[in-house]
């Protein structure tokens, strides 16, 4: 049986609409036709373990500068071994190679919540709002509860998730420290019940479409492991740039909550994934999130944003996507 989702069959109305275009997206997501290849700031985290305090501080300054100027950066010597990354990718590929029917149901061997599998974009009204991709949304609580199963999949996922969760916490604390504010906030307000992994697959696409339409992340911090196919793009200085893959690096990006908490010191920037006509692409993203009740308040004055809870933010995003087909995000919460 075919493992690919039935994109054309299910969304035939979108594909049949002659007025629907890959550039038919909201004006806020206007894209340039020329996309330049760029390398993100590269930071060697092994410097944080040195006895040289000056070098440690330089490393932290580089992290904060990249979060401010780019909103994205890449890290090497990040504490997640090549063996863990390779095993995680191997098991991820196996899961996505399951027949489409199997992926749509609750698979007992994965022991993850029903409805965790998604594909396409049900709310899309044009191809510009459509994502040619499929994903498993895996809550950290599901990973923890899967330990007793001891399957190769759950073991690999847990090993990977444990490492990247620790990395995300470390980076969040550094960024809080370098902004001159409480570095324990993220230890106190990040919970397994809301943090999650998103396992992505982007099948080959015969026409130029988004694998993942332009968006910002709604969390504090995202840790991304991607393969070498390429396709990740982001906005830098008002222009879209293509991110060069790096086999040794994990990619880090700032989310909306961190931008609001830092009072715009750190930037949550738009990014997307473009499809490849002949090759499939895989990635795994870890999202550092607070509890739903956590109140996000700007850590300096005057505040750019009013105070809001993570629950309120998520609900507003869901309403906007349902009503408009895209996320409005932080502008709704400006003072």
Coordinates of C-alpha atoms in Angstrom, one line a residue:
X1 CA 0.0 0.0 0.0
X2 CA 1.1 3.6 -0.7
X3 CA 2.7 5.4 2.2
X4 CA 2.1 8.9 0.7
X5 CA -1.1 10.8 1.7
X6 CA -3.6 11.3 -1.0
X7 CA -2.9 15.0 -1.5
X8 CA -4.4 15.5 -5.0
X9 CA -7.5 13.4 -4.3
X10 CA -8.4 15.0 -1.0
X11 CA -7.6 18.6 -2.0
X12 CA -8.6 18.3 -5.7
X13 CA -10.7 21.5 -5.4
X14 CA -7.5 23.5 -4.6
X15 CA -5.5 21.9 -7.3
X16 CA -8.3 22.4 -9.9
X17 CA -8.7 26.1 -9.0
X18 CA -6.8 27.9 -11.8
X19 CA -6.7 31.1 -9.7
X20 CA -4.9 29.3 -6.9
X21 CA -1.2 30.0 -6.9
X22 CA 1.8 29.2 -4.7
X23 CA 2.2 32.9 -4.3
X24 CA -1.4 33.5 -3.3
X25 CA -0.7 33.9 0.4
X26 CA -1.5 36.6 2.9
X27 CA 0.1 40.1 2.2
X28 CA 2.0 39.7 5.4
X29 CA 3.8 36.7 3.9
X30 CA 4.8 38.4 0.6
X31 CA 7.8 36.4 -0.8
X32 CA 10.6 37.5 -3.1
X33 CA 11.2 35.5 -6.3
X34 CA 15.0 35.2 -5.6
X35 CA 16.1 33.4 -2.5
X36 CA 19.8 33.6 -1.5
X37 CA 21.6 30.7 0.1
X38 CA 23.0 31.7 3.5
X39 CA 24.7 30.0 6.4
X40 CA 23.3 30.7 9.9
X41 CA 25.6 31.8 12.7
X42 CA 27.5 28.7 13.9
X43 CA 28.2 28.4 17.6
X44 CA 30.4 25.7 19.2
X45 CA 28.8 24.9 22.5
X46 CA 31.9 23.0 23.8
X47 CA 33.2 26.4 24.8
X48 CA 30.6 26.5 27.6
X49 CA 32.5 23.7 29.4
X50 CA 35.9 25.4 29.3
X51 CA 37.6 26.7 32.4
X52 CA 38.2 30.0 30.6
X53 CA 35.4 32.2 31.9
X54 CA 36.0 34.8 29.2
X55 CA 35.6 32.3 26.5
X56 CA 32.3 31.0 28.1
X57 CA 31.0 34.6 28.1
X58 CA 32.0 35.1 24.5
X59 CA 30.0 32.0 23.6
X60 CA 26.9 33.2 25.5
X61 CA 27.2 36.6 23.8
X62 CA 27.3 34.9 20.4
X63 CA 24.1 33.0 21.3
X64 CA 22.3 36.2 22.4
X65 CA 23.5 38.1 19.4
X66 CA 22.3 35.5 16.9
X67 CA 18.9 35.3 18.7
X68 CA 18.6 39.1 18.4
X69 CA 19.9 39.6 14.8
X70 CA 18.7 36.4 13.2
X71 CA 16.2 34.6 15.5
X72 CA 17.9 31.4 14.1
X73 CA 21.3 29.9 14.7
X74 CA 23.0 26.5 14.5
X75 CA 25.0 24.8 17.3
X76 CA 27.7 22.1 17.1
X77 CA 29.1 20.0 20.0
X78 CA 25.6 20.2 21.4
X79 CA 25.7 17.0 23.5
X80 CA 23.5 14.8 21.2
X81 CA 25.7 12.1 19.7
X82 CA 25.7 11.2 16.0
X83 CA 24.5 7.7 17.0
X84 CA 21.4 9.1 18.8
X85 CA 20.6 11.3 15.8
X86 CA 21.1 8.5 13.3
X87 CA 19.0 6.0 15.3
X88 CA 16.2 8.6 15.7
X89 CA 16.2 9.3 11.9
X90 CA 16.2 5.6 11.1
X91 CA 13.1 4.9 13.3
X92 CA 11.4 8.1 12.0
X93 CA 11.8 6.9 8.4
X94 CA 10.4 3.5 9.3
X95 CA 7.3 5.1 10.9
X96 CA 6.6 7.3 7.8
X97 CA 7.1 4.3 5.5
X98 CA 4.1 2.6 7.1
X99 CA 1.1 2.5 4.7
X100 CA -1.0 5.7 4.9
X101 CA -3.9 3.8 6.5
X102 CA -1.7 2.6 9.3
X103 CA -0.5 6.1 10.0
X104 CA -4.0 7.5 10.2
X105 CA -5.0 5.2 13.0
X106 CA -3.7 4.9 16.6
X107 CA -0.7 2.6 16.3
X108 CA -0.2 0.6 19.5
X109 CA 3.5 0.1 18.9
X110 CA 4.1 3.8 19.0
X111 CA 1.8 4.4 22.1
X112 CA 1.1 8.0 21.2
X113 CA -2.1 9.9 21.5
X114 CA -4.9 9.3 19.0
X115 CA -5.0 12.1 16.4
X116 CA -1.3 12.8 16.6
X117 CA -0.8 12.2 12.9
X118 CA -1.6 15.1 10.5
X119 CA -1.0 15.9 6.8
X120 CA -1.9 18.6 4.4
X121 CA -3.8 21.7 5.5
X122 CA -7.6 21.3 6.1
X123 CA -8.1 25.0 6.6
X124 CA -6.4 26.0 3.3
X125 CA -8.4 28.0 0.8
X126 CA -5.6 28.3 -1.8
X127 CA -2.4 26.4 -2.7
X128 CA -0.5 29.3 -1.0
X129 CA -2.0 28.2 2.3
X130 CA -1.3 24.5 1.7
X131 CA 1.5 22.4 3.2
X132 CA 2.7 19.4 1.3
X133 CA 3.8 17.4 4.3
X134 CA 2.8 15.0 7.0
X135 CA 3.8 14.9 10.7
X136 CA 3.5 13.1 14.0
X137 CA 2.9 15.4 17.0
X138 CA 4.4 13.5 20.0
X139 CA 3.8 15.0 23.4
X140 CA 6.7 14.5 25.9
X141 CA 4.2 12.9 28.3
X142 CA 3.6 10.2 25.6
X143 CA 7.3 9.6 25.3
X144 CA 7.6 9.2 29.1
X145 CA 4.7 6.8 29.3
X146 CA 6.2 4.7 26.4
X147 CA 9.2 3.5 28.5
X148 CA 7.6 0.3 29.5
X149 CA 7.1 -0.7 25.9
X150 CA 10.9 -0.7 25.3
X151 CA 10.4 -0.7 21.5
X152 CA 13.2 0.5 19.3
X153 CA 11.1 3.4 18.2
X154 CA 10.2 4.7 21.7
X155 CA 13.7 4.1 23.0
X156 CA 15.2 6.1 20.1
X157 CA 12.7 8.9 20.5
X158 CA 13.2 9.1 24.2
X159 CA 17.0 9.3 23.9
X160 CA 16.7 12.0 21.4
X161 CA 14.0 14.0 23.2
X162 CA 15.9 13.9 26.5
X163 CA 19.0 15.3 24.9
X164 CA 17.3 18.1 22.9
X165 CA 15.0 19.0 25.9
X166 CA 18.1 19.5 28.0
X167 CA 19.8 21.6 25.3
X168 CA 16.7 23.8 24.9
X169 CA 16.6 24.5 28.7
X170 CA 20.3 25.4 28.7
X171 CA 20.0 27.8 25.8
X172 CA 16.8 29.4 27.2
X173 CA 18.6 30.0 30.5
X174 CA 21.6 31.6 28.7
X175 CA 19.4 33.8 26.7
X176 CA 17.5 34.9 29.8
X177 CA 20.8 35.6 31.6
X178 CA 22.2 37.7 28.7
X179 CA 19.0 39.8 28.6
X180 CA 19.7 40.6 32.3
X181 CA 16.7 38.8 33.7
X182 CA 15.6 35.7 35.7
X183 CA 17.3 32.7 34.3
X184 CA 15.2 30.3 36.4
X185 CA 12.0 31.3 34.7
X186 CA 12.3 28.5 32.1
X187 CA 13.1 25.8 34.7
X188 CA 10.0 26.8 36.6
X189 CA 7.6 27.2 33.7
X190 CA 8.4 24.5 31.2
X191 CA 6.3 21.3 31.5
X192 CA 6.3 17.8 29.9
X193 CA 2.5 18.2 29.5
X194 CA 3.0 20.9 26.9
X195 CA 6.5 20.4 25.4
X196 CA 6.4 18.1 22.3
X197 CA 8.3 16.6 19.4
X198 CA 7.1 17.1 15.8
X199 CA 8.3 14.4 13.4
X200 CA 8.1 15.7 9.8
X201 CA 8.2 14.2 6.4
X202 CA 8.0 16.2 3.2
X203 CA 7.3 13.8 0.2
X204 CA 8.6 14.7 -3.2
X205 CA 6.3 17.2 -4.9
X206 CA 5.9 17.5 -8.7
X207 CA 5.0 21.2 -8.5
X208 CA 6.5 24.0 -6.5
X209 CA 4.6 24.2 -3.2
X210 CA 5.3 24.9 0.4
X211 CA 6.2 21.8 2.5
X212 CA 5.3 24.0 5.4
X213 CA 3.8 27.4 4.8
X214 CA 5.4 30.6 6.2
X215 CA 4.9 30.9 10.0
X216 CA 6.5 31.7 13.3
X217 CA 6.7 29.1 16.1
X218 CA 4.3 29.7 19.1
X219 CA 6.7 28.4 21.8
X220 CA 9.8 29.7 23.6
X221 CA 12.5 27.8 21.7
X222 CA 12.7 25.2 19.0
X223 CA 15.5 22.7 18.4
X224 CA 15.5 21.2 14.9
X225 CA 17.3 18.2 13.5
X226 CA 17.1 18.1 9.7
X227 CA 18.5 16.0 6.9
X228 CA 20.8 17.2 4.1
X229 CA 18.1 17.7 1.4
X230 CA 17.6 21.4 2.2
X231 CA 14.4 23.4 1.9
X232 CA 14.3 25.4 5.1
X233 CA 14.0 29.2 4.4
X234 CA 13.6 32.2 6.7
X235 CA 13.3 35.9 6.6
X236 CA 16.5 38.0 7.2
X237 CA 16.4 41.8 6.9
X238 CA 13.1 41.6 5.0
X239 CA 14.3 39.0 2.5
X240 CA 13.8 35.3 2.3
X241 CA 17.1 33.3 2.5
X242 CA 17.7 29.5 2.1
X243 CA 19.4 27.8 5.0
X244 CA 22.3 25.6 4.0
X245 CA 22.1 22.2 5.8
X246 CA 24.9 21.2 8.2
X247 CA 25.2 17.5 9.1
X248 CA 27.0 18.3 12.4
X249 CA 24.6 21.0 13.7
X250 CA 21.3 21.3 15.4
X251 CA 19.3 24.4 14.4
X252 CA 17.8 26.7 17.0
X253 CA 15.1 29.3 16.5
X254 CA 13.3 31.7 18.8
X255 CA 9.5 31.4 19.3
X256 CA 6.8 34.0 19.8
X257 CA 6.7 33.5 23.6
X258 CA 10.4 34.3 23.9
X259 CA 10.1 37.4 21.7
X260 CA 7.2 38.6 23.9
X261 CA 9.0 37.7 27.2
X262 CA 12.2 39.4 26.1
X263 CA 10.3 42.5 25.0
X264 CA 11.5 42.1 21.4
X265 CA 15.1 41.6 22.4
X266 CA 15.1 38.2 20.7
X267 CA 13.2 37.7 17.4
X268 CA 10.7 35.1 16.3
X269 CA 11.1 35.2 12.5
X270 CA 9.0 33.8 9.7
X271 CA 10.3 30.6 8.2
X272 CA 9.0 27.9 5.8
X273 CA 9.9 24.7 4.0
X274 CA 9.8 24.4 0.3
X275 CA 9.3 21.1 -1.4
X276 CA 11.8 19.1 -3.5
X277 CA 10.5 17.7 -6.8
X278 CA 12.4 14.3 -6.5
X279 CA 13.6 13.8 -2.9
X280 CA 11.7 13.4 0.3
X281 CA 12.9 15.4 3.3
X282 CA 12.8 14.5 7.1
X283 CA 13.2 16.7 10.2
X284 CA 12.4 16.4 13.9
X285 CA 11.6 19.5 15.9
X286 CA 11.5 19.9 19.7
X287 CA 9.3 22.7 21.1
X288 CA 10.0 24.2 24.5
X289 CA 6.6 25.3 25.9
X290 CA 5.3 26.5 29.2
X291 CA 2.2 25.3 31.1
X292 CA -1.0 26.6 29.6
X293 CA -1.5 28.7 32.7
X294 CA 1.9 30.4 32.5
X295 CA 1.5 34.2 32.0
X296 CA 3.9 35.8 29.6
X297 CA 5.0 39.2 30.7
X298 CA 7.6 41.4 29.1
X299 CA 10.7 41.3 31.2
X300 CA 11.5 45.0 30.7
X301 CA 9.5 48.3 30.5
X302 CA 7.9 49.8 28.7
X303 CA 6.2 46.6 27.6
X304 CA 5.7 46.1 23.8
X305 CA 3.0 43.4 24.6
X306 CA 0.3 43.0 27.1
X307 CA 0.4 40.1 29.5
X308 CA -1.2 36.9 28.2
X309 CA -1.3 33.2 29.1
X310 CA 0.0 30.4 26.8
X311 CA -3.5 29.0 26.7
X312 CA -4.9 32.4 25.5
X313 CA -2.2 32.6 22.9
X314 CA -2.9 29.2 21.5
X315 CA -6.6 29.8 21.4
X316 CA -6.1 33.0 19.5
X317 CA -3.8 31.4 17.0
X318 CA -6.3 28.6 16.4
X319 CA -9.1 31.1 15.9
X320 CA -7.1 33.1 13.4
X321 CA -6.1 30.0 11.4
X322 CA -9.7 28.9 11.3
X323 CA -11.0 32.3 10.3
X324 CA -8.3 33.6 8.0
X325 CA -6.3 30.5 7.0
X326 CA -3.1 31.8 8.6
X327 CA -1.7 32.8 12.0
X328 CA -1.7 36.5 13.0
X329 CA 0.5 35.9 16.1
X330 CA 2.1 38.5 18.3
X331 CA 0.7 41.6 16.6
X332 CA -2.6 40.8 18.2
X333 CA -1.1 41.2 21.7
X334 CA 0.7 44.5 21.2
X335 CA 0.0 47.2 23.8

